[in-house]
PDB file of C-alpha atoms and ligand atoms in Angstrom:
ATOM      1  CA  MET A   1      29.829  -9.058  -1.555  1.00  0.00           C
ATOM      2  CA  PRO A   2      28.054 -12.315  -2.452  1.00  0.00           C
ATOM      3  CA  GLU A   3      24.765 -12.944  -0.667  1.00  0.00           C
ATOM      4  CA  THR A   4      24.684 -15.861   1.715  1.00  0.00           C
ATOM      5  CA  THR A   5      22.138 -18.560   1.034  1.00  0.00           C
ATOM      6  CA  PRO A   6      20.648 -19.966   4.226  1.00  0.00           C
ATOM      7  CA  VAL A   7      18.184 -22.613   3.096  1.00  0.00           C
ATOM      8  CA  GLN A   8      16.784 -23.429   6.509  1.00  0.00           C
ATOM      9  CA  GLY A   9      13.035 -22.757   6.629  1.00  0.00           C
ATOM     10  CA  PRO A  10      11.024 -21.679   9.646  1.00  0.00           C
ATOM     11  CA  SER A  11       9.437 -24.388  11.758  1.00  0.00           C
ATOM     12  CA  SER A  12       5.986 -23.033  10.936  1.00  0.00           C
ATOM     13  CA  ARG A  13       6.275 -24.273   7.368  1.00  0.00           C
ATOM     14  CA  ALA A  14       2.938 -25.565   6.096  1.00  0.00           C
ATOM     15  CA  LEU A  15       2.977 -28.539   3.783  1.00  0.00           C
ATOM     16  CA  PRO A  16       1.315 -27.940   0.421  1.00  0.00           C
ATOM     17  CA  HIS A  17      -1.543 -30.343   1.134  1.00  0.00           C
ATOM     18  CA  GLU A  18      -2.294 -28.481   4.376  1.00  0.00           C
ATOM     19  CA  LEU A  19      -2.874 -25.192   2.585  1.00  0.00           C
ATOM     20  CA  PRO A  20      -6.307 -24.097   1.373  1.00  0.00           C
ATOM     21  CA  ALA A  21      -6.630 -24.643  -2.384  1.00  0.00           C
ATOM     22  CA  SER A  22      -6.572 -20.883  -3.001  1.00  0.00           C
ATOM     23  CA  LEU A  23      -3.061 -20.638  -1.508  1.00  0.00           C
ATOM     24  CA  ARG A  24      -1.578 -23.865  -2.759  1.00  0.00           C
ATOM     25  CA  GLY A  25      -0.269 -22.227  -5.931  1.00  0.00           C
ATOM     26  CA  ALA A  26       1.855 -19.703  -4.042  1.00  0.00           C
ATOM     27  CA  GLY A  27       4.933 -21.909  -4.124  1.00  0.00           C
ATOM     28  CA  ALA A  28       8.445 -20.970  -5.101  1.00  0.00           C
ATOM     29  CA  SER A  29       7.726 -21.534  -8.787  1.00  0.00           C
ATOM     30  CA  ASP A  30       5.406 -18.502  -8.752  1.00  0.00           C
ATOM     31  CA  TRP A  31       8.453 -16.293  -8.290  1.00  0.00           C
ATOM     32  CA  ILE A  32       9.925 -17.411 -11.605  1.00  0.00           C
ATOM     33  CA  ARG A  33       8.930 -15.736 -14.873  1.00  0.00           C
ATOM     34  CA  GLU A  34       9.575 -18.008 -17.835  1.00  0.00           C
ATOM     35  CA  PRO A  35      10.146 -16.104 -21.087  1.00  0.00           C
ATOM     36  CA  LEU A  36       7.068 -15.679 -23.222  1.00  0.00           C
ATOM     37  CA  ASP A  37       7.021 -17.437 -26.610  1.00  0.00           C
ATOM     38  CA  ASP A  38       7.498 -14.162 -28.455  1.00  0.00           C
ATOM     39  CA  ALA A  39      10.010 -12.718 -26.021  1.00  0.00           C
ATOM     40  CA  VAL A  40      13.165 -11.229 -27.547  1.00  0.00           C
ATOM     41  CA  ASP A  41      15.120 -11.918 -24.387  1.00  0.00           C
ATOM     42  CA  ARG A  42      14.761 -15.649 -23.742  1.00  0.00           C
ATOM     43  CA  ARG A  43      16.148 -15.608 -20.241  1.00  0.00           C
ATOM     44  CA  ARG A  44      14.107 -16.598 -17.209  1.00  0.00           C
ATOM     45  CA  ARG A  45      13.650 -13.900 -14.604  1.00  0.00           C
ATOM     46  CA  LEU A  46      13.483 -14.656 -10.915  1.00  0.00           C
ATOM     47  CA  ILE A  47      11.613 -12.467  -8.488  1.00  0.00           C
ATOM     48  CA  MET A  48      13.135 -12.390  -5.044  1.00  0.00           C
ATOM     49  CA  PRO A  49      10.238 -11.942  -2.605  1.00  0.00           C
ATOM     50  CA  PRO A  50      10.575  -8.607  -0.759  1.00  0.00           C
ATOM     51  CA  THR A  51      12.307  -9.368   2.524  1.00  0.00           C
ATOM     52  CA  VAL A  52       9.827  -7.564   4.701  1.00  0.00           C
ATOM     53  CA  ALA A  53       6.891  -9.237   2.968  1.00  0.00           C
ATOM     54  CA  VAL A  54       8.016 -12.765   3.742  1.00  0.00           C
ATOM     55  CA  MET A  55       9.841 -12.329   7.069  1.00  0.00           C
ATOM     56  CA  GLY A  56       8.312 -14.674   9.625  1.00  0.00           C
ATOM     57  CA  THR A  57       6.569 -16.768   6.978  1.00  0.00           C
ATOM     58  CA  PRO A  58       7.502 -20.030   5.266  1.00  0.00           C
ATOM     59  CA  ALA A  59       8.159 -18.002   2.098  1.00  0.00           C
ATOM     60  CA  SER A  60      11.271 -16.531   3.722  1.00  0.00           C
ATOM     61  CA  ALA A  61      12.914 -19.855   2.932  1.00  0.00           C
ATOM     62  CA  TYR A  62      12.641 -19.011  -0.785  1.00  0.00           C
ATOM     63  CA  HIS A  63      15.681 -16.759  -0.445  1.00  0.00           C
ATOM     64  CA  GLY A  64      18.104 -19.643  -0.557  1.00  0.00           C
ATOM     65  CA  ALA A  65      16.139 -21.468  -3.237  1.00  0.00           C
ATOM     66  CA  MET A  66      16.067 -18.356  -5.419  1.00  0.00           C
ATOM     67  CA  MET A  67      19.804 -17.742  -5.077  1.00  0.00           C
ATOM     68  CA  ALA A  68      20.405 -21.356  -6.083  1.00  0.00           C
ATOM     69  CA  GLU A  69      17.959 -21.063  -8.981  1.00  0.00           C
ATOM     70  CA  SER A  70      19.717 -17.954 -10.264  1.00  0.00           C
ATOM     71  CA  ARG A  71      22.776 -20.082 -11.046  1.00  0.00           C
ATOM     72  CA  GLN A  72      20.800 -22.030 -13.658  1.00  0.00           C
ATOM     73  CA  PRO A  73      21.712 -21.206 -17.270  1.00  0.00           C
ATOM     74  CA  ASP A  74      19.856 -18.307 -18.910  1.00  0.00           C
ATOM     75  CA  THR A  75      18.459 -17.220 -15.571  1.00  0.00           C
ATOM     76  CA  ILE A  76      18.697 -13.735 -14.097  1.00  0.00           C
ATOM     77  CA  PHE A  77      16.987 -11.753 -11.385  1.00  0.00           C
ATOM     78  CA  MET A  78      14.137  -9.424 -12.289  1.00  0.00           C
ATOM     79  CA  MET A  79      15.194  -5.828 -12.857  1.00  0.00           C
ATOM     80  CA  GLY A  80      13.045  -3.169 -14.502  1.00  0.00           C
ATOM     81  CA  ASP A  81       9.659  -3.853 -16.057  1.00  0.00           C
ATOM     82  CA  ASN A  82       8.007  -7.077 -15.022  1.00  0.00           C
ATOM     83  CA  PRO A  83       6.044  -8.247 -18.093  1.00  0.00           C
ATOM     84  CA  ALA A  84       3.318  -9.506 -15.744  1.00  0.00           C
ATOM     85  CA  LEU A  85       2.517  -5.913 -14.749  1.00  0.00           C
ATOM     86  CA  PRO A  86       1.129  -3.158 -16.959  1.00  0.00           C
ATOM     87  CA  LYS A  87       3.899  -0.881 -18.172  1.00  0.00           C
ATOM     88  CA  MET A  88       3.925   2.500 -16.478  1.00  0.00           C
ATOM     89  CA  PRO A  89       4.336   5.705 -18.501  1.00  0.00           C
ATOM     90  CA  GLU A  90       7.706   7.439 -18.442  1.00  0.00           C
ATOM     91  CA  ARG A  91       6.373  10.220 -16.216  1.00  0.00           C
ATOM     92  CA  PRO A  92       3.761   8.524 -14.097  1.00  0.00           C
ATOM     93  CA  ALA A  93       1.005  10.522 -12.437  1.00  0.00           C
ATOM     94  CA  LEU A  94      -1.087   9.633  -9.409  1.00  0.00           C
ATOM     95  CA  LYS A  95      -3.801   8.237 -11.694  1.00  0.00           C
ATOM     96  CA  ASP A  96      -1.350   5.752 -13.229  1.00  0.00           C
ATOM     97  CA  PHE A  97      -0.605   4.259  -9.842  1.00  0.00           C
ATOM     98  CA  PHE A  98      -4.318   3.968  -9.088  1.00  0.00           C
ATOM     99  CA  LEU A  99      -5.116   2.298 -12.415  1.00  0.00           C
ATOM    100  CA  LEU A 100      -1.960   0.315 -13.204  1.00  0.00           C
ATOM    101  CA  ARG A 101      -0.640  -0.705  -9.801  1.00  0.00           C
ATOM    102  CA  PHE A 102      -3.288  -0.702  -7.056  1.00  0.00           C
ATOM    103  CA  PRO A 103      -5.437  -3.833  -6.845  1.00  0.00           C
ATOM    104  CA  PRO A 104      -9.130  -3.257  -7.665  1.00  0.00           C
ATOM    105  CA  PHE A 105     -10.233  -3.763  -4.060  1.00  0.00           C
ATOM    106  CA  SER A 106      -7.869  -1.110  -2.683  1.00  0.00           C
ATOM    107  CA  ARG A 107      -8.562   1.261  -5.551  1.00  0.00           C
ATOM    108  CA  GLY A 108     -12.298   0.861  -4.980  1.00  0.00           C
ATOM    109  CA  HIS A 109     -11.931   1.435  -1.258  1.00  0.00           C
ATOM    110  CA  LEU A 110     -10.037   4.700  -1.732  1.00  0.00           C
ATOM    111  CA  LEU A 111     -12.389   6.008  -4.416  1.00  0.00           C
ATOM    112  CA  GLN A 112     -15.493   5.053  -2.445  1.00  0.00           C
ATOM    113  CA  SER A 113     -14.114   6.666   0.659  1.00  0.00           C
ATOM    114  CA  ALA A 114     -13.416   9.907  -1.227  1.00  0.00           C
ATOM    115  CA  ARG A 115     -16.845   9.830  -2.801  1.00  0.00           C
ATOM    116  CA  LEU A 116     -18.484   9.360   0.587  1.00  0.00           C
ATOM    117  CA  ALA A 117     -16.538  12.324   1.953  1.00  0.00           C
ATOM    118  CA  ARG A 118     -17.745  14.444  -0.925  1.00  0.00           C
ATOM    119  CA  LEU A 119     -21.365  13.326  -0.534  1.00  0.00           C
ATOM    120  CA  ASN A 120     -21.083  14.213   3.145  1.00  0.00           C
ATOM    121  CA  GLY A 121     -20.119  17.738   2.111  1.00  0.00           C
ATOM    122  CA  HIS A 122     -16.574  17.795   3.435  1.00  0.00           C
ATOM    123  CA  ASP A 123     -13.937  20.161   2.132  1.00  0.00           C
ATOM    124  CA  GLU A 124     -11.298  19.266  -0.418  1.00  0.00           C
ATOM    125  CA  LYS A 125      -8.597  18.571   2.149  1.00  0.00           C
ATOM    126  CA  VAL A 126     -10.749  15.878   3.739  1.00  0.00           C
ATOM    127  CA  ILE A 127     -11.741  14.421   0.356  1.00  0.00           C
ATOM    128  CA  THR A 128      -8.079  14.346  -0.726  1.00  0.00           C
ATOM    129  CA  ALA A 129      -7.028  12.691   2.531  1.00  0.00           C
ATOM    130  CA  CYS A 130      -9.770  10.083   2.086  1.00  0.00           C
ATOM    131  CA  LEU A 131      -8.683   9.432  -1.501  1.00  0.00           C
ATOM    132  CA  LEU A 132      -5.105   8.823  -0.368  1.00  0.00           C
ATOM    133  CA  HIS A 133      -5.487   7.475   3.168  1.00  0.00           C
ATOM    134  CA  ASP A 134      -4.677   3.812   2.388  1.00  0.00           C
ATOM    135  CA  ILE A 135      -2.344   4.439  -0.525  1.00  0.00           C
ATOM    136  CA  ALA A 136       0.453   2.566   1.284  1.00  0.00           C
ATOM    137  CA  ASN A 137      -1.455  -0.665   1.747  1.00  0.00           C
ATOM    138  CA  ALA A 138      -2.761  -0.303  -1.807  1.00  0.00           C
ATOM    139  CA  GLY A 139       0.712  -0.260  -3.332  1.00  0.00           C
ATOM    140  CA  LEU A 140       3.597  -0.416  -0.886  1.00  0.00           C
ATOM    141  CA  LEU A 141       3.309  -1.817   2.625  1.00  0.00           C
ATOM    142  CA  ARG A 142       0.513  -2.630   5.053  1.00  0.00           C
ATOM    143  CA  SER A 143       2.328  -2.462   8.392  1.00  0.00           C
ATOM    144  CA  ASN A 144       2.388   1.166   9.598  1.00  0.00           C
ATOM    145  CA  HIS A 145       0.400   2.115   6.512  1.00  0.00           C
ATOM    146  CA  GLY A 146      -0.654   5.523   7.823  1.00  0.00           C
ATOM    147  CA  TYR A 147       2.960   6.611   8.219  1.00  0.00           C
ATOM    148  CA  TRP A 148       4.155   5.202   4.897  1.00  0.00           C
ATOM    149  CA  GLY A 149       1.147   6.758   3.186  1.00  0.00           C
ATOM    150  CA  ALA A 150       1.744  10.185   4.724  1.00  0.00           C
ATOM    151  CA  GLN A 151       5.370  10.092   3.613  1.00  0.00           C
ATOM    152  CA  LEU A 152       4.497   9.006   0.083  1.00  0.00           C
ATOM    153  CA  VAL A 153       2.263  12.015  -0.485  1.00  0.00           C
ATOM    154  CA  GLY A 154       4.001  14.468   1.874  1.00  0.00           C
ATOM    155  CA  PRO A 155       5.844  16.525  -0.776  1.00  0.00           C
ATOM    156  CA  TYR A 156       2.739  16.847  -2.938  1.00  0.00           C
ATOM    157  CA  VAL A 157      -0.151  17.698  -0.601  1.00  0.00           C
ATOM    158  CA  ASP A 158      -0.984  20.221   2.091  1.00  0.00           C
ATOM    159  CA  GLU A 159       0.666  19.401   5.411  1.00  0.00           C
ATOM    160  CA  GLU A 160      -2.753  18.940   6.995  1.00  0.00           C
ATOM    161  CA  VAL A 161      -3.677  16.249   4.463  1.00  0.00           C
ATOM    162  CA  ALA A 162      -0.483  14.266   5.131  1.00  0.00           C
ATOM    163  CA  TRP A 163      -1.015  14.647   8.871  1.00  0.00           C
ATOM    164  CA  ALA A 164      -4.572  13.339   8.625  1.00  0.00           C
ATOM    165  CA  ILE A 165      -3.379  10.321   6.630  1.00  0.00           C
ATOM    166  CA  GLU A 166      -0.663   9.531   9.157  1.00  0.00           C
ATOM    167  CA  LYS A 167      -2.929   9.774  12.181  1.00  0.00           C
ATOM    168  CA  HIS A 168      -5.946   7.939  10.777  1.00  0.00           C
ATOM    169  CA  GLU A 169      -4.144   4.683  11.472  1.00  0.00           C
ATOM    170  CA  ALA A 170      -4.142   5.241  15.230  1.00  0.00           C
ATOM    171  CA  LEU A 171      -7.515   7.020  15.362  1.00  0.00           C
ATOM    172  CA  ARG A 172      -9.242   4.045  13.721  1.00  0.00           C
ATOM    173  CA  TYR A 173      -8.748   2.039  16.920  1.00  0.00           C
ATOM    174  CA  PHE A 174     -10.442   4.532  19.229  1.00  0.00           C
ATOM    175  CA  ALA A 175     -14.097   5.553  19.343  1.00  0.00           C
ATOM    176  CA  ASP A 176     -15.197   9.155  19.465  1.00  0.00           C
ATOM    177  CA  GLU A 177     -18.872   9.015  20.409  1.00  0.00           C
ATOM    178  CA  SER A 178     -19.179  12.808  20.142  1.00  0.00           C
ATOM    179  CA  VAL A 179     -18.981  12.501  16.363  1.00  0.00           C
ATOM    180  CA  GLY A 180     -20.593   9.075  16.081  1.00  0.00           C
ATOM    181  CA  TYR A 181     -17.413   7.101  15.450  1.00  0.00           C
ATOM    182  CA  THR A 182     -17.328   3.643  17.002  1.00  0.00           C
ATOM    183  CA  TYR A 183     -14.685   0.911  16.915  1.00  0.00           C
ATOM    184  CA  PRO A 184     -14.981  -0.762  13.485  1.00  0.00           C
ATOM    185  CA  ASP A 185     -16.787  -4.094  13.291  1.00  0.00           C
ATOM    186  CA  ALA A 186     -14.280  -4.955  10.571  1.00  0.00           C
ATOM    187  CA  TYR A 187     -11.449  -4.777  13.118  1.00  0.00           C
ATOM    188  CA  VAL A 188     -13.240  -7.270  15.358  1.00  0.00           C
ATOM    189  CA  ASP A 189     -13.277  -9.591  12.347  1.00  0.00           C
ATOM    190  CA  TYR A 190      -9.702  -8.821  11.311  1.00  0.00           C
ATOM    191  CA  PHE A 191      -7.959  -8.942  14.680  1.00  0.00           C
ATOM    192  CA  GLY A 192     -10.377 -10.734  17.011  1.00  0.00           C
ATOM    193  CA  PRO A 193     -12.462  -9.190  19.801  1.00  0.00           C
ATOM    194  CA  ASP A 194      -9.568  -9.292  22.283  1.00  0.00           C
ATOM    195  CA  TYR A 195      -7.104  -7.231  20.214  1.00  0.00           C
ATOM    196  CA  SER A 196      -5.658  -4.264  22.015  1.00  0.00           C
ATOM    197  CA  PRO A 197      -3.465  -1.740  20.159  1.00  0.00           C
ATOM    198  CA  PRO A 198       0.103  -1.348  21.430  1.00  0.00           C
ATOM    199  CA  GLU A 199       1.190   1.505  23.660  1.00  0.00           C
ATOM    200  CA  TYR A 200       2.723   3.621  20.913  1.00  0.00           C
ATOM    201  CA  VAL A 201      -0.597   3.597  19.028  1.00  0.00           C
ATOM    202  CA  ARG A 202      -2.402   4.722  22.199  1.00  0.00           C
ATOM    203  CA  ARG A 203       0.063   7.569  22.623  1.00  0.00           C
ATOM    204  CA  GLU A 204      -0.354   8.593  18.981  1.00  0.00           C
ATOM    205  CA  HIS A 205      -4.129   8.635  19.395  1.00  0.00           C
ATOM    206  CA  GLU A 206      -4.003  10.769  22.534  1.00  0.00           C
ATOM    207  CA  ALA A 207      -1.631  13.274  20.979  1.00  0.00           C
ATOM    208  CA  ALA A 208      -3.696  13.421  17.784  1.00  0.00           C
ATOM    209  CA  ARG A 209      -6.869  14.159  19.749  1.00  0.00           C
ATOM    210  CA  ARG A 210      -5.287  17.285  21.188  1.00  0.00           C
ATOM    211  CA  HIS A 211      -4.044  18.492  17.805  1.00  0.00           C
ATOM    212  CA  ARG A 212      -5.722  21.317  15.910  1.00  0.00           C
ATOM    213  CA  TRP A 213      -6.162  19.076  12.870  1.00  0.00           C
ATOM    214  CA  TYR A 214      -7.740  16.264  14.837  1.00  0.00           C
ATOM    215  CA  MET A 215     -11.097  16.504  13.086  1.00  0.00           C
ATOM    216  CA  THR A 216      -9.543  16.271   9.612  1.00  0.00           C
ATOM    217  CA  SER A 217      -8.056  12.907  10.478  1.00  0.00           C
ATOM    218  CA  ARG A 218     -11.156  11.835  12.396  1.00  0.00           C
ATOM    219  CA  LEU A 219     -13.237  12.553   9.293  1.00  0.00           C
ATOM    220  CA  VAL A 220     -10.977  10.208   7.343  1.00  0.00           C
ATOM    221  CA  THR A 221     -11.857   7.447   9.810  1.00  0.00           C
ATOM    222  CA  ILE A 222     -15.555   8.280   9.659  1.00  0.00           C
ATOM    223  CA  ASN A 223     -15.620   8.123   5.859  1.00  0.00           C
ATOM    224  CA  ASP A 224     -13.425   5.024   5.933  1.00  0.00           C
ATOM    225  CA  LEU A 225     -15.905   3.048   7.945  1.00  0.00           C
ATOM    226  CA  TYR A 226     -18.711   2.202   5.543  1.00  0.00           C
ATOM    227  CA  SER A 227     -16.916   2.302   2.266  1.00  0.00           C
ATOM    228  CA  PHE A 228     -16.035  -1.314   1.533  1.00  0.00           C
ATOM    229  CA  ASP A 229     -18.337  -2.329  -1.298  1.00  0.00           C
ATOM    230  CA  PRO A 230     -16.506  -4.515  -3.805  1.00  0.00           C
ATOM    231  CA  ALA A 231     -19.393  -4.108  -6.290  1.00  0.00           C
ATOM    232  CA  ALA A 232     -19.445  -0.310  -6.392  1.00  0.00           C
ATOM    233  CA  VAL A 233     -17.569   1.324  -9.244  1.00  0.00           C
ATOM    234  CA  VAL A 234     -16.208   4.853  -8.870  1.00  0.00           C
ATOM    235  CA  ASP A 235     -14.350   6.511 -11.704  1.00  0.00           C
ATOM    236  CA  PHE A 236     -11.004   8.062 -10.809  1.00  0.00           C
ATOM    237  CA  ASP A 237     -11.818  10.995 -13.100  1.00  0.00           C
ATOM    238  CA  GLU A 238     -14.557  12.036 -10.672  1.00  0.00           C
ATOM    239  CA  PHE A 239     -11.733  13.483  -8.600  1.00  0.00           C
ATOM    240  CA  GLU A 240      -9.631  14.973 -11.376  1.00  0.00           C
ATOM    241  CA  ASP A 241     -10.406  18.574 -10.384  1.00  0.00           C
ATOM    242  CA  ILE A 242      -9.833  17.976  -6.689  1.00  0.00           C
ATOM    243  CA  ILE A 243      -6.534  16.225  -7.387  1.00  0.00           C
ATOM    244  CA  GLY A 244      -5.506  19.034  -9.703  1.00  0.00           C
ATOM    245  CA  ARG A 245      -5.987  21.547  -6.917  1.00  0.00           C
ATOM    246  CA  ASN A 246      -4.687  19.452  -4.028  1.00  0.00           C
ATOM    247  CA  PHE A 247      -1.936  17.189  -5.352  1.00  0.00           C
ATOM    248  CA  ARG A 248       1.182  18.853  -6.805  1.00  0.00           C
ATOM    249  CA  GLN A 249       1.999  16.411  -9.545  1.00  0.00           C
ATOM    250  CA  PRO A 250       5.738  16.691 -10.384  1.00  0.00           C
ATOM    251  CA  GLY A 251       6.482  17.326 -14.063  1.00  0.00           C
ATOM    252  CA  GLU A 252       9.194  14.637 -14.107  1.00  0.00           C
ATOM    253  CA  GLY A 253       6.672  12.073 -12.895  1.00  0.00           C
ATOM    254  CA  LEU A 254       6.255  10.477  -9.478  1.00  0.00           C
ATOM    255  CA  GLY A 255       9.434   8.558  -8.778  1.00  0.00           C
ATOM    256  CA  PHE A 256      11.693  10.790 -10.863  1.00  0.00           C
ATOM    257  CA  ASP A 257      11.492  14.236  -9.285  1.00  0.00           C
ATOM    258  CA  GLY A 258      14.407  13.747  -6.911  1.00  0.00           C
ATOM    259  CA  SER A 259      12.151  14.228  -3.871  1.00  0.00           C
ATOM    260  CA  PRO A 260      12.999  12.418  -0.626  1.00  0.00           C
ATOM    261  CA  VAL A 261      10.185   9.950  -1.354  1.00  0.00           C
ATOM    262  CA  ALA A 262      10.819   9.346  -5.073  1.00  0.00           C
ATOM    263  CA  HIS A 263      12.279   5.920  -4.310  1.00  0.00           C
ATOM    264  CA  MET A 264       9.010   4.865  -2.685  1.00  0.00           C
ATOM    265  CA  TRP A 265       7.092   5.584  -5.895  1.00  0.00           C
ATOM    266  CA  ARG A 266       9.784   3.828  -7.950  1.00  0.00           C
ATOM    267  CA  THR A 267       9.361   0.798  -5.700  1.00  0.00           C
ATOM    268  CA  MET A 268       5.727   0.663  -6.806  1.00  0.00           C
ATOM    269  CA  ILE A 269       6.720   1.079 -10.461  1.00  0.00           C
ATOM    270  CA  TRP A 270       9.251  -1.773 -10.231  1.00  0.00           C
ATOM    271  CA  PRO A 271       8.178  -3.743  -7.149  1.00  0.00           C
ATOM    272  CA  ASN A 272      10.055  -6.867  -8.210  1.00  0.00           C
ATOM    273  CA  ASN A 273      13.528  -5.442  -8.668  1.00  0.00           C
ATOM    274  CA  PHE A 274      16.205  -7.563  -7.002  1.00  0.00           C
ATOM    275  CA  LEU A 275      17.965  -4.364  -5.896  1.00  0.00           C
TER     276      LEU A 275
HETATM  277 FE1  LIG B 301      -6.244   2.794   6.895  1.00  0.00          FE
HETATM  278 FE1  LIG B 302      -9.350   2.607   4.764  1.00  0.00          FE
END
C-alpha cells in the first residue's frame, strides 16, 4: 500500500533563524546522502527520520518532504549500510556496538560507571549491570530506556542483571538515604526542580524496593551518579573478562541469532533503514 504524504507541519515549527546556530544545520537536507565521488552506486539515498524520534517535533513534517524527494530521479531510500556509519562486522559482538555505534559520551558514561562499580568492590553482576544500564539510550531509544535496555540484553545476561537494568530507571528518581543515594542534581538540571515522576514510575519504584534484587539495581543508580566525566577515557577491554563470564555472546552475532530481541540489535546496525 502506498504511504500517504501529509505535508502539514506542527504549529510549533521553529524558523531556521530562530534556532541556535548548533541546530540550524539539522534541516531536511541532512537526511539526504548524496553519492560520494568514488561511489559505484551513484544514486542518492534518503533517510526517513525514525517516526518515534521526530513525533511531536517540527521534523515530523519531513515525512511528506522525504516521500516527495524519493520521486526524484536516481533517488532511493536508505537500506542496509549507511556509508556515514562505520561498517559493522558480519557477526557483531557487544564490543562492536560500543565502539562502532554508541556515541563517545554514552560509551564513556557506561564504561566509567562500570569502572566505578569495580573500584567500589562490587560483584560482577553489579559491574555488568552498570556497564549495560544505559545501553538503550546509547544506541536505541531514550524514552523508557531501562525497559528497552533490559530487553536488549535479557537473553544474554543473568536475570538479575536485566532486572537491575530495568528498574534503575525508576529507582533513579527516588532517594534511599540508608545507602547514601540522593535525588540526582543532574535531574534537577535536566527536568527542572518541579518535575515529579508519573504514577507508574512511583509504582515501579515501590515494587522494586520490596524485591530481593533491590540492592543490585540500587547499586546501579549509586554508581551512575558521579560517572559523567567527558574527559575520562576507559578502555572497553578493561571489562573483557567480566563480559566473557557474564554476557553470553551468540556465535551468529548480535542481531542474527534468531532471539526475540535480535531485531533490536539489527536496528542499531542499520538504524536508517526505511523498513
Ligand atoms: Fe539510566
Ligand atoms: Fe546512567
